[in-house]
Amino acid sequence: MLEIRDLHASVEGREILRGIDLSVRAGEVHAIMGPNGSGKSTLASVLAGNERFEVTRGEATFLGRNIFEMSIEERARAGLFLGFQYPVEIPGVTMANFMKFAVNEKRKYQGLDPLPAGDFLRMMRERAAIVELDQKMTSRAVNEGFSGGEKKKNEIFQMAMLEPLLALLDETDSGLDIDALRVVATGVTRLRTPQNATVVITHYQRLLDYIVPDYVHVLYNGRIIHTGDRSLALRLEEQGYDRLIAEQA
Amino acid sequence: MSMTIEQRYAELYAATAERIGRGFPFSVNSRRRQMLDDFLLCGVPDTREERYRYTDMRRTFGRALHVALPDEGHFGSGAPFGLRNGYCVDEDRLDVADNGVIIGSLRAASVDYEQIVLDHYNSMAANKADALTALNSAFAPDGAIVYVPDNVAAGSISVELDYDSRYPDALIFSRLLVIVGRGGSAEVSVSYRCREGYGMVVDHVTEVVAGEDSHLTISELHDFSDNCTAILNGYSRVAAAGKLDRIFVSLGGEALRADYHCDLVGGGAQGALYGLFITGKAEKVDIYTATNHLVPDGSSYQMVKGLASGSSTGVFSGRIYIAPDAGGASAEQHSRNITLTPDARIVTAPQLEIYAEDVRCSHGASVGQLDDQAIYYMRQRGIDHSTARRLQIAGFMNDIVARCSDEQFSSQLHTLIDSKIDAF
């Protein structure tokens, strides 16, 4: 589904990614961990198409297509979803209206007619329930005045609405209390199917108690220095990154 | 020696006074000369005057203009009620409902309901020492009146003001008088429309009287073409416990100048103004507000939003005055603006004059651009760049537009706003 080869990317002339290789197949869950500044969020942003970053070398394909030849919205419509670390507020635009546009753009891409209003409302209700998001939130402006926890739930709610093939969740656990973390993580797990894949970027092992990864990658200094299974995350929690980094050096 | 601008209007008045005063009672016409004298005394303002700093009226009125005469007015179209080039579309139409609500020609009302007109017409406009208002009062050949008697709920009323003189460089005086009596209520929508201006200048005056305990909402749409200059002077007076909500949406024009004066003259009076202007190309919109708390315990609120594109200019000058004995006043003013292009310009200038103790007064102004992060966020959800931009713009404007409750009026607004923004 996603193939990344020797990916280099920089921001304002500073190289952040220095040769990433990663394969994600349908049905898999990958966790990317690593210390601050290692390039985790950059990787997610580059894949989503954030124009702040410049890809300087390497390639990436999504569903067999060169991802860098696709616009941000094209990647999204094809099924790539980024759960933002810092969800953006859009004053005056209601969640319902925002989602109506997003869902129908995707349907158009798939050659489907826009969803009838009644079906759309039912879908919103069902999907909001997955993350225990108050139905009333959908009539409020996007993320405006939402608490930290609500913003993160709202990201997963959008993921539930858009049913992506590949979800990149950028520190979805940061700023969440234990209960919200459980709700968000359970929501992600419930959305898992054999057809889709999830890449979870996180600092903490805690999230991985709920979202059980098939692979754990450690990103350091713009490269994946180690890949293992779930036990790697537990080991990191115990020993920290330093030891692993020293071993690799 | 060449004539001054003011002398030219004095001559024009001498030549047209008989025709423009035709059909009005002596009581109304006898005031015109006085108004002209006021005009001559004030003189057409120049940009050194704070109130007209951003719009050069001497240039506008210094041009050779001709005053629109009745043959450019009456049209005989039937419903809906309105004015064409300042004249009632159906000559001397006056609709009087069973509940006493009067809608129609100001000229006809000044004959049939002389006392109502005398009590209110020019009751505010005459005291403001504004040359362009005085000029209007001297020249206005007709106008529209909406009168709601005491304790009558009039519901929705619409007034259409069309400007479509075929002659180039027309000078059009139009007038609107809205009176809601004690305990009365009404929602009035006013559409100003000029599709093709041919260098036209519109000098319009609105007077609004909101009686004790009344609730009046006036929604205005300013839709002037970019070869039309419009000066809209509005004067409102709100009595004790009365509530006046004014809403406007301005869609540009070569130069559009709109003044909203509001006097809170009775305890507990409330005056609110919700405005939105959208300018493109080289258009200019200049909004001036003056909110005067003249007695204790009044409250006022203003939210004026501006969206400027191209090389256009938007100006908001908002003055709040709280008189020495107007304690307990609460006044709030917000000016929020977005520029879409580097050449678009917004000027926002709050002015607060507070002479009383114990008042709550706040104001804020901002000028910014669209949020790139929000656009990125929407694109990541599959929404294309231009739709994302549009959604953000709509989000910025929605709270103002949503205040227009009349369905037909608000759907007209949406259509016009959409086509305006499409062109950006």
PDB file of C-alpha atoms in Angstrom, chain A residues 2 7 13 31-32 42 51 56 61-62 69 89 92 96 99 101 111 126 130 136 149 153 166 168 203 205 218 221 223:
ATOM      1  CA  LEU A   2       2.778   2.385   0.975  1.00  0.00           C
ATOM      2  CA  LEU A   7      13.344   9.264   1.360  1.00  0.00           C
ATOM      3  CA  GLY A  13      17.328  23.917   3.786  1.00  0.00           C
ATOM      4  CA  ALA A  31       4.159   2.217  15.221  1.00  0.00           C
ATOM      5  CA  ILE A  32       6.856   4.794  14.728  1.00  0.00           C
ATOM      6  CA  THR A  42       8.027  15.334   9.321  1.00  0.00           C
ATOM      7  CA  GLU A  51       4.188  22.206   1.346  1.00  0.00           C
ATOM      8  CA  THR A  56      15.125  16.110  -1.931  1.00  0.00           C
ATOM      9  CA  THR A  61       4.314   5.171  -3.729  1.00  0.00           C
ATOM     10  CA  PHE A  62       0.806   4.956  -2.381  1.00  0.00           C
ATOM     11  CA  GLU A  69       2.889  13.592  -8.119  1.00  0.00           C
ATOM     12  CA  GLU A  89      -9.471  25.598  14.121  1.00  0.00           C
ATOM     13  CA  GLY A  92     -17.428  29.755  11.181  1.00  0.00           C
ATOM     14  CA  ALA A  96     -21.135  18.953   9.685  1.00  0.00           C
ATOM     15  CA  MET A  99     -17.472  16.679   6.713  1.00  0.00           C
ATOM     16  CA  PHE A 101     -17.681  18.488   1.681  1.00  0.00           C
ATOM     17  CA  GLY A 111     -17.390   7.862  -8.953  1.00  0.00           C
ATOM     18  CA  GLU A 126     -22.968   6.451  14.072  1.00  0.00           C
ATOM     19  CA  ILE A 130     -17.406   5.295  17.874  1.00  0.00           C
ATOM     20  CA  LYS A 136     -23.683  18.399  19.403  1.00  0.00           C
ATOM     21  CA  GLY A 149      -9.190  15.733  24.174  1.00  0.00           C
ATOM     22  CA  LYS A 153     -11.462  12.563  19.348  1.00  0.00           C
ATOM     23  CA  LEU A 166      -4.008   4.409   5.219  1.00  0.00           C
ATOM     24  CA  LEU A 168      -1.189   8.261   9.717  1.00  0.00           C
ATOM     25  CA  HIS A 203       6.166   8.793  22.171  1.00  0.00           C
ATOM     26  CA  GLN A 205       4.196   2.654  24.783  1.00  0.00           C
ATOM     27  CA  VAL A 218      12.533   3.544  15.905  1.00  0.00           C
ATOM     28  CA  ASN A 221      18.092  11.455  13.259  1.00  0.00           C
ATOM     29  CA  ARG A 223      16.495   7.316   9.712  1.00  0.00           C
TER      30      ARG A 223
END
